[in-house]
PDB file of C-alpha atoms in Angstrom:
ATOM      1  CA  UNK A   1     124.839 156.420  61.164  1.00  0.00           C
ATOM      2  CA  UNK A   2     128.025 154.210  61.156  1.00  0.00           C
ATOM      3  CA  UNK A   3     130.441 153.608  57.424  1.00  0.00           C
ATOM      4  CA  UNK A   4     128.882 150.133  57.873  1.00  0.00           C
ATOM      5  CA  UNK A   5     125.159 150.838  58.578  1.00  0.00           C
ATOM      6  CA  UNK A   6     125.744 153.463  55.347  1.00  0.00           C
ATOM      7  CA  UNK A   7     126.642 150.875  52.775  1.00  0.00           C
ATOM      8  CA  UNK A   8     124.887 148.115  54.037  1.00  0.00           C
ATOM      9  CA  UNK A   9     121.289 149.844  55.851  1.00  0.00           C
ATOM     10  CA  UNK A  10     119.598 146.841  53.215  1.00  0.00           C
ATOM     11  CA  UNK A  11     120.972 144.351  55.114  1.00  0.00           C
ATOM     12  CA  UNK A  12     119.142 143.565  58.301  1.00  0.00           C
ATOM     13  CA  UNK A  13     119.434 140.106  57.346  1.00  0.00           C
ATOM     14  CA  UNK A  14     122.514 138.899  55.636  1.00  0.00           C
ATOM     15  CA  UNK A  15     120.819 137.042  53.134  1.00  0.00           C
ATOM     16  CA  UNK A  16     118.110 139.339  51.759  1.00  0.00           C
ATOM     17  CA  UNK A  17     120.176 140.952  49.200  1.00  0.00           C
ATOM     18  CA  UNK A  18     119.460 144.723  48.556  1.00  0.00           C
ATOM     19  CA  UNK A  19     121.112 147.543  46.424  1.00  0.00           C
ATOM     20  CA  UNK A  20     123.865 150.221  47.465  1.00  0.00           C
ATOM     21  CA  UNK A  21     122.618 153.686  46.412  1.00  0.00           C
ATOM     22  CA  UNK A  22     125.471 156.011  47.953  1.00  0.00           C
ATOM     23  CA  UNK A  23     128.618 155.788  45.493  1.00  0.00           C
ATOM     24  CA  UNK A  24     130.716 158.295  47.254  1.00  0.00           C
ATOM     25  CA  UNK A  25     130.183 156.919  50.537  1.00  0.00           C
ATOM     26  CA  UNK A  26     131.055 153.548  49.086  1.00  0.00           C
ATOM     27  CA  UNK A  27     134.606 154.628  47.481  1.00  0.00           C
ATOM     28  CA  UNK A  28     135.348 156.149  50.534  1.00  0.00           C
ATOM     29  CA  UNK A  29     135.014 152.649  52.225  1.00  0.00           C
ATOM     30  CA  UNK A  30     136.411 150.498  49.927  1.00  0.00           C
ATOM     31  CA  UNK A  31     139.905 152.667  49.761  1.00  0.00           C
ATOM     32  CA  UNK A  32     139.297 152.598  54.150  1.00  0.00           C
ATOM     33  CA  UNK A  33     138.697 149.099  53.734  1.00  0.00           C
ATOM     34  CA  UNK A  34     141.399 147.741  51.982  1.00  0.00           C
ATOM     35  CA  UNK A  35     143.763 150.517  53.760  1.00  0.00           C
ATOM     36  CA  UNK A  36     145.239 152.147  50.749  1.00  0.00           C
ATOM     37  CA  UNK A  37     145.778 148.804  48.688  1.00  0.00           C
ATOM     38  CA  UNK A  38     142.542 148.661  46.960  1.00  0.00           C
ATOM     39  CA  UNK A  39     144.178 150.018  43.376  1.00  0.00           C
ATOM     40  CA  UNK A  40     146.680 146.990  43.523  1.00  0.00           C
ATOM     41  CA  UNK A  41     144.477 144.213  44.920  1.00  0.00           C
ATOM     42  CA  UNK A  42     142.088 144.836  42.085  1.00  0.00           C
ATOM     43  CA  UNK A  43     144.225 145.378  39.295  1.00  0.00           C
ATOM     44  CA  UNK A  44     145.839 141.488  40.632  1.00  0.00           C
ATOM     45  CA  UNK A  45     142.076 140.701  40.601  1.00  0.00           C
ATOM     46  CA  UNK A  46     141.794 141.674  37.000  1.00  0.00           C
ATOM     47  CA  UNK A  47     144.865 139.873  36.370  1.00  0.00           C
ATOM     48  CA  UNK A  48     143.611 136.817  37.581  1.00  0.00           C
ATOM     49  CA  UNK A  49     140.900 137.120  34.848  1.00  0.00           C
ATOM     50  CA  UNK A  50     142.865 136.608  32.096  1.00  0.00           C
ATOM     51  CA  UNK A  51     141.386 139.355  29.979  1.00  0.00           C
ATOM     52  CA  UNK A  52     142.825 139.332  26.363  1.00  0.00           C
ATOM     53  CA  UNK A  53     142.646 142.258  23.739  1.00  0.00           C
ATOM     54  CA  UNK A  54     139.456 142.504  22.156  1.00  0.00           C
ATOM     55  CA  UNK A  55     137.586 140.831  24.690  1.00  0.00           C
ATOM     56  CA  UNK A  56     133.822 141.591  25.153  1.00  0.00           C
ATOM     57  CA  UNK A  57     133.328 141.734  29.205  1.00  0.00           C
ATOM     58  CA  UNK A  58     130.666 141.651  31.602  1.00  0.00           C
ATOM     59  CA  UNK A  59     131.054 142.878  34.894  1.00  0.00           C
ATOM     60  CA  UNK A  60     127.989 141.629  37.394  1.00  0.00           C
ATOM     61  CA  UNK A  61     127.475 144.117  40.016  1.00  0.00           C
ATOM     62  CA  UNK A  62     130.081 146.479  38.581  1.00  0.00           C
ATOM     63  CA  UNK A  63     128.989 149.210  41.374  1.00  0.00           C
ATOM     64  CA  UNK A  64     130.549 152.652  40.771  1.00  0.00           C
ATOM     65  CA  UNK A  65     132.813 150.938  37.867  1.00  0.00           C
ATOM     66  CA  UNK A  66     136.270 150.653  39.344  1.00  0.00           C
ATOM     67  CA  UNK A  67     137.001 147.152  38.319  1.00  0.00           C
ATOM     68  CA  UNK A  68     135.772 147.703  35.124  1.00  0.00           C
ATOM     69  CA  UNK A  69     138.105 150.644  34.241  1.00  0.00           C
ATOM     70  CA  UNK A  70     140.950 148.597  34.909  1.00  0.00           C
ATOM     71  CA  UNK A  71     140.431 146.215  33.196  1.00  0.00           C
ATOM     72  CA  UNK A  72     139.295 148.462  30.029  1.00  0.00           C
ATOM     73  CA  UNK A  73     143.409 149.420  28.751  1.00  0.00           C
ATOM     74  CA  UNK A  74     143.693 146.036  28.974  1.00  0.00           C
ATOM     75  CA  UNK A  75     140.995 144.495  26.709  1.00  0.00           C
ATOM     76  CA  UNK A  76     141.804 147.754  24.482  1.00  0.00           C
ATOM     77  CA  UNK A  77     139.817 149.659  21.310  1.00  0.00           C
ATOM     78  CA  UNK A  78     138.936 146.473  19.829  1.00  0.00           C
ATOM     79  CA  UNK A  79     137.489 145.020  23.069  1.00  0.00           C
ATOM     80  CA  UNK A  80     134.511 146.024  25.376  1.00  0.00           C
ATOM     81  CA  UNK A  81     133.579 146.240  29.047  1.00  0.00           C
ATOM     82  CA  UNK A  82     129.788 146.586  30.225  1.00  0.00           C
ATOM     83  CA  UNK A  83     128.778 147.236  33.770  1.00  0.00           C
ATOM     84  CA  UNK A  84     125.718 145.663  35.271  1.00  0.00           C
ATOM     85  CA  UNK A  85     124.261 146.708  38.490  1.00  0.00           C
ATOM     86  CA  UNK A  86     120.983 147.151  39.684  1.00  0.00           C
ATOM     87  CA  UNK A  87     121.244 150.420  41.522  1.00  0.00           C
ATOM     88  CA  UNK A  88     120.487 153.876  39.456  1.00  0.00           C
ATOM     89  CA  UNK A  89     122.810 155.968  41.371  1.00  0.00           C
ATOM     90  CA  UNK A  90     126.279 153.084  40.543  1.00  0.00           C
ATOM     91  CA  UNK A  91     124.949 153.417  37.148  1.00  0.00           C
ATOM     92  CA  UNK A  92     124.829 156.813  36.855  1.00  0.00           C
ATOM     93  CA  UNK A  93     128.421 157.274  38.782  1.00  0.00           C
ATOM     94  CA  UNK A  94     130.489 154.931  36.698  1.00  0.00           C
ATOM     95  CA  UNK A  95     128.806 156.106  33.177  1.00  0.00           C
ATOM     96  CA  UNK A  96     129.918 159.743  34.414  1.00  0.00           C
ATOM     97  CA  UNK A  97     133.220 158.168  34.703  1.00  0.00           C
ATOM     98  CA  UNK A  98     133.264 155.441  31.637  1.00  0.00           C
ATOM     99  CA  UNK A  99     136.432 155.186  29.272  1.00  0.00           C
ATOM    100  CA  UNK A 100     135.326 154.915  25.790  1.00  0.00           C
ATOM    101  CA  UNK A 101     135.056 151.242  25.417  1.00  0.00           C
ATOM    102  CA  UNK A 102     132.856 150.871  28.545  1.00  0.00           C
ATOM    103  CA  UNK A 103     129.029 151.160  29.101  1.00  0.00           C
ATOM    104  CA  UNK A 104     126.673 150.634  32.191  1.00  0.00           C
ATOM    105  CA  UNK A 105     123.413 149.216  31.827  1.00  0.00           C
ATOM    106  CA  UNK A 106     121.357 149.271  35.116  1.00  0.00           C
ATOM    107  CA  UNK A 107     119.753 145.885  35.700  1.00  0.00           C
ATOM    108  CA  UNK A 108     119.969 142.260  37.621  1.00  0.00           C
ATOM    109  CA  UNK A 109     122.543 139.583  37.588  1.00  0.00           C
ATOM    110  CA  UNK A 110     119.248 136.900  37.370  1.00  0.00           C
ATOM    111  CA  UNK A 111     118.084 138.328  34.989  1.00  0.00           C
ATOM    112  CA  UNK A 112     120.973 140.490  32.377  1.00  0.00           C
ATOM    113  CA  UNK A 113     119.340 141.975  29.211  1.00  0.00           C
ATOM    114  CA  UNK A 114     121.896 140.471  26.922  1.00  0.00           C
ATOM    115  CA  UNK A 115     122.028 137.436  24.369  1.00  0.00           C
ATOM    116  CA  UNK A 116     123.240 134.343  24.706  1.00  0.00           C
ATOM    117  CA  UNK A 117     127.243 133.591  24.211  1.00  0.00           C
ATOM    118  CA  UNK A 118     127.553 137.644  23.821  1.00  0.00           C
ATOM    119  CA  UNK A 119     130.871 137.880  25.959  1.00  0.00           C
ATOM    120  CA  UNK A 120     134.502 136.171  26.285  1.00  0.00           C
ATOM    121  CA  UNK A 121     135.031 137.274  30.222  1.00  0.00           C
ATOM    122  CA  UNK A 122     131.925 137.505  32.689  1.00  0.00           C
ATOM    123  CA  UNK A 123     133.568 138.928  36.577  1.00  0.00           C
ATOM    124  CA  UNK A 124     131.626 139.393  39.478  1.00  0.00           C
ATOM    125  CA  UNK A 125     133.868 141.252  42.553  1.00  0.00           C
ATOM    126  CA  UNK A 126     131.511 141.577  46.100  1.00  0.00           C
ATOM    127  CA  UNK A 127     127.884 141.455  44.173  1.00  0.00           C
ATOM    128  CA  UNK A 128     126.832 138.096  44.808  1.00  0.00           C
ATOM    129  CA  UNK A 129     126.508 138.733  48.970  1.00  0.00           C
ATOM    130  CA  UNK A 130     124.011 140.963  47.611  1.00  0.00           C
ATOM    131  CA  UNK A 131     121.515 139.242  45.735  1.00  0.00           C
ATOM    132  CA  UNK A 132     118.875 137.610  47.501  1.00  0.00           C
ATOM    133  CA  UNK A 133     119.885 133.857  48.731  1.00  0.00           C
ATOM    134  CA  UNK A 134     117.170 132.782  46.611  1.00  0.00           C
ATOM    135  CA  UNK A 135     118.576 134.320  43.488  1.00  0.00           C
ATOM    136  CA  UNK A 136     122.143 133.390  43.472  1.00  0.00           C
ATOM    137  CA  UNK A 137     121.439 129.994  41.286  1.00  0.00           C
ATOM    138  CA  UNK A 138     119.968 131.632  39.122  1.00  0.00           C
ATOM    139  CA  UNK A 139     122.435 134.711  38.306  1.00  0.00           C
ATOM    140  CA  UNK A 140     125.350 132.102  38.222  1.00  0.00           C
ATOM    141  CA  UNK A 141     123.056 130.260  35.139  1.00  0.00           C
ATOM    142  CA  UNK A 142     122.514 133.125  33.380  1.00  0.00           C
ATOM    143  CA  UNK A 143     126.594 133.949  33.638  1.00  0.00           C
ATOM    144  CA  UNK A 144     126.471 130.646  32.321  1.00  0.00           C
ATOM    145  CA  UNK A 145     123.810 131.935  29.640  1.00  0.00           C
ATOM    146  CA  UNK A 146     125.993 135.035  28.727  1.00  0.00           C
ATOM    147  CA  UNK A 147     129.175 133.517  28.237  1.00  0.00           C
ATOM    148  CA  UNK A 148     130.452 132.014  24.613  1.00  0.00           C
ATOM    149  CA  UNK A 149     130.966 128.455  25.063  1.00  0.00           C
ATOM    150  CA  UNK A 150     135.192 128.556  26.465  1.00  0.00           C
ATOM    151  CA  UNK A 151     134.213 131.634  27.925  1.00  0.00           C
ATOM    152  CA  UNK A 152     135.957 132.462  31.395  1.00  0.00           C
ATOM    153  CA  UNK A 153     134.367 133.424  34.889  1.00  0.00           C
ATOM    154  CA  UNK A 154     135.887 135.374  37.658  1.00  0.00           C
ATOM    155  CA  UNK A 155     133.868 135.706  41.109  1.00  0.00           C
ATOM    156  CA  UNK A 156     135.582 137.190  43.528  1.00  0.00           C
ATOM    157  CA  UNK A 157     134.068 137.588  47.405  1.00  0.00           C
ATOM    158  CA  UNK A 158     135.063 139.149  50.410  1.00  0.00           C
ATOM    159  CA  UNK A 159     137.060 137.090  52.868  1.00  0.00           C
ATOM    160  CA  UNK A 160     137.419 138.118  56.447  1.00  0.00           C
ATOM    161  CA  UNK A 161     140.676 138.987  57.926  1.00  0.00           C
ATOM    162  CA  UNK A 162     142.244 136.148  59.899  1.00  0.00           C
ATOM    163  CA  UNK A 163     143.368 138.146  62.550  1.00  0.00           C
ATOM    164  CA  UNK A 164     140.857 138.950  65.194  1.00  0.00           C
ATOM    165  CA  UNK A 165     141.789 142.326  65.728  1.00  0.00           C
ATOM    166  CA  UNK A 166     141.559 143.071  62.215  1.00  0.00           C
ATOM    167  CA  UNK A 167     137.906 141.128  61.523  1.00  0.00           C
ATOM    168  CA  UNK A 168     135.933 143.090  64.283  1.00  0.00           C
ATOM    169  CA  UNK A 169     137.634 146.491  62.475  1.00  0.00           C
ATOM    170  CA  UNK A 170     136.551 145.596  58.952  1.00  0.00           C
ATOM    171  CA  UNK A 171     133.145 144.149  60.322  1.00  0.00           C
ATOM    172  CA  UNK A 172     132.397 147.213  62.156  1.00  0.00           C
ATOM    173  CA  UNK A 173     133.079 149.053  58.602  1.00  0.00           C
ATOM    174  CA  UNK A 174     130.969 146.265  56.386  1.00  0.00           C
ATOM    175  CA  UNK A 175     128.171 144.983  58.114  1.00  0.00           C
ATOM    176  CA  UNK A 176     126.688 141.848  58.603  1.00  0.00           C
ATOM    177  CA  UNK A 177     126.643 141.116  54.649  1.00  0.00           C
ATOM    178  CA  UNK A 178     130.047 140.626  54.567  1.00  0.00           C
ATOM    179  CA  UNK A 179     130.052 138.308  57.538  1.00  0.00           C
ATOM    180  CA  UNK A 180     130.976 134.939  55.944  1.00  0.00           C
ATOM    181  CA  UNK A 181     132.417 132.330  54.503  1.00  0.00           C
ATOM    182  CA  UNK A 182     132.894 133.331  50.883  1.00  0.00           C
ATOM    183  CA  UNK A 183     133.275 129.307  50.137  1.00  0.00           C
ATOM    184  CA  UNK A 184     130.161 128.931  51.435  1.00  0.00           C
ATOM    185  CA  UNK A 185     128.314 131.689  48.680  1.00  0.00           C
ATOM    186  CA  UNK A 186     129.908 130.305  45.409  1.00  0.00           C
ATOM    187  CA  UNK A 187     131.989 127.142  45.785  1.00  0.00           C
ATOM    188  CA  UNK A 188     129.048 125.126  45.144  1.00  0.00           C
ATOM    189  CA  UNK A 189     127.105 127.889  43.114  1.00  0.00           C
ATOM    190  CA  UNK A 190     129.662 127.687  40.204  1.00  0.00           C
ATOM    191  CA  UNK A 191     129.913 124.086  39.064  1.00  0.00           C
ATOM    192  CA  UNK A 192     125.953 123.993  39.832  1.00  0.00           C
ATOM    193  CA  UNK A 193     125.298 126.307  37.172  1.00  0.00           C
ATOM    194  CA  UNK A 194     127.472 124.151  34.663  1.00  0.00           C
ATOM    195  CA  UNK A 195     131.340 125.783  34.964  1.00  0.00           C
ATOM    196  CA  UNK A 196     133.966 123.801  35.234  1.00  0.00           C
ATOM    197  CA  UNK A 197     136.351 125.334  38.089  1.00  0.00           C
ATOM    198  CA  UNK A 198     139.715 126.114  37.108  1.00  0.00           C
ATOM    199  CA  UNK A 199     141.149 127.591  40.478  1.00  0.00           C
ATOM    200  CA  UNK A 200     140.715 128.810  43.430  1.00  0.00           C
ATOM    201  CA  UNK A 201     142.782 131.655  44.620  1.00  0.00           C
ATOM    202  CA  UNK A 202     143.369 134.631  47.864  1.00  0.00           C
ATOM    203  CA  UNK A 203     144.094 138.164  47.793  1.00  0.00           C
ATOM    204  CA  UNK A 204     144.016 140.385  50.749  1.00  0.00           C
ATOM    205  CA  UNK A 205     140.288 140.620  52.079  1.00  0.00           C
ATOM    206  CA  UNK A 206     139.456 138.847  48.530  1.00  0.00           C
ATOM    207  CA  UNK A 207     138.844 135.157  47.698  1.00  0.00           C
ATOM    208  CA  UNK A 208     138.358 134.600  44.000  1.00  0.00           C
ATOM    209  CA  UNK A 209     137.334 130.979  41.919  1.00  0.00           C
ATOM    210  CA  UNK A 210     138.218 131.151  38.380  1.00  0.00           C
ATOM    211  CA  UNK A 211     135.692 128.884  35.931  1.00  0.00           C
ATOM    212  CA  UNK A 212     134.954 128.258  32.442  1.00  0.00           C
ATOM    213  CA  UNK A 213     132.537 127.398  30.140  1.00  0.00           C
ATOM    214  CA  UNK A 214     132.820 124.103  28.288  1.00  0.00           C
ATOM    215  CA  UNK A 215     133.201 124.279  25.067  1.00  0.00           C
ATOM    216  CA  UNK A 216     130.173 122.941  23.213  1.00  0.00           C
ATOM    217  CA  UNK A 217     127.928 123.583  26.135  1.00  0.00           C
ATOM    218  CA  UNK A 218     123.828 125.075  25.263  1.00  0.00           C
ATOM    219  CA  UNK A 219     122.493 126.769  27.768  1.00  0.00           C
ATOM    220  CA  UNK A 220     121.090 125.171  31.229  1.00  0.00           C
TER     221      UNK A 220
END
């Protein structure tokens, strides 16, 4: 079985969302994938967050946890970083490896067990290609939902290469779920669900839209 066919055997159609149950295997690709760079592309990614000290963050799809350790030093003792992902075996992986102000709770990004306005920061980094088509709207709302109003988003989506040479070597490695136009998945998603879109931004193999929450906003 192909790198590619491991991560991604869910995906025999690109849009039917699915889970990735094989941590190990999927470090291994993302440090292949992003060719040794993947510690500094997300720690820019976190940057472009904005996370503050104290913050209370939710990371949608948080997988085996490696964004969310980043940006855990950063938002500090006072702050707090929870994981959400629906597969058992991310879950269990990242709690094994969770700082002291993180936690993993295993679960959906259409439907997260937490109350409304109970975070400052909600990121999403390659989870929304996952979800079923049908389902994005509605885990975008419920970001929405999750946030305090003047609460920021960060979704951040795979981009293909622009070199040919380079796509067919990271599509062989991905699969046919990472086979688009990131634009396409949230550019319209975002100010559907109610965010105002701050920015729009590229880092290698990443493309990443920073929102926020109006202030004074209910939920939609």
């Amino acid at each position: 079985m192909s790198l590619g066919k491991l991560l991604h055997h869910h995906d025999e159609h690109p849009d039917a969302g699915g889970t990735i149950d094989r941590p190990r295997a999927y470090e291994i690709s993302a440090s292949i994938g992003f060719l040794g760079g993947r510690r500094a592309v997300f720690t820019r990614l976190a940057a472009a967050a904005r996370p503050r000290p104290g913050d209370r963050v939710l990371d949608v799809g948080c997988g085996t946890g490696y964004l969310s350790r980043i940006l855990s030093p950063v938002v500090g003792p006072r702050g707090h970083v929870t994981g959400l992902d629906p597969s058992p075996a991310m879950i269990e992986y990242a709690a094994r490896r969770a700082p002291a102000n993180c936690a993993y709770v295993q679960g959906e990004g259409q439907s997260p067990p937490f109350p409304d306005a109970s975070f400052d920061l909600v990121i999403s980094s390659l989870a929304v290609h996952h979800m079923p088509a049908e389902a994005r709207p509605e885990a975008l709302r419920q970001m929405f939902r999750v946030l305090r109003p003047g609460g920021r988003l960060l979704i951040a989506e795979f981009r293909p290469p622009t070199v040919r040479a380079a796509r067919r070597v990271v599509g062989a490695l991905a699969g046919p779920a990472m086979r688009h136009d990131p634009r396409d998945l949230i550019s319209a998603l975002i100010p559907g669900a109610g965010f105002t879109v701050e920015s729009e931004g590229e880092l290698p193999l990443l493309y990443y839209v920073r929102a926020t929450r109006p202030a004074g906003t209910g939920t939609v």
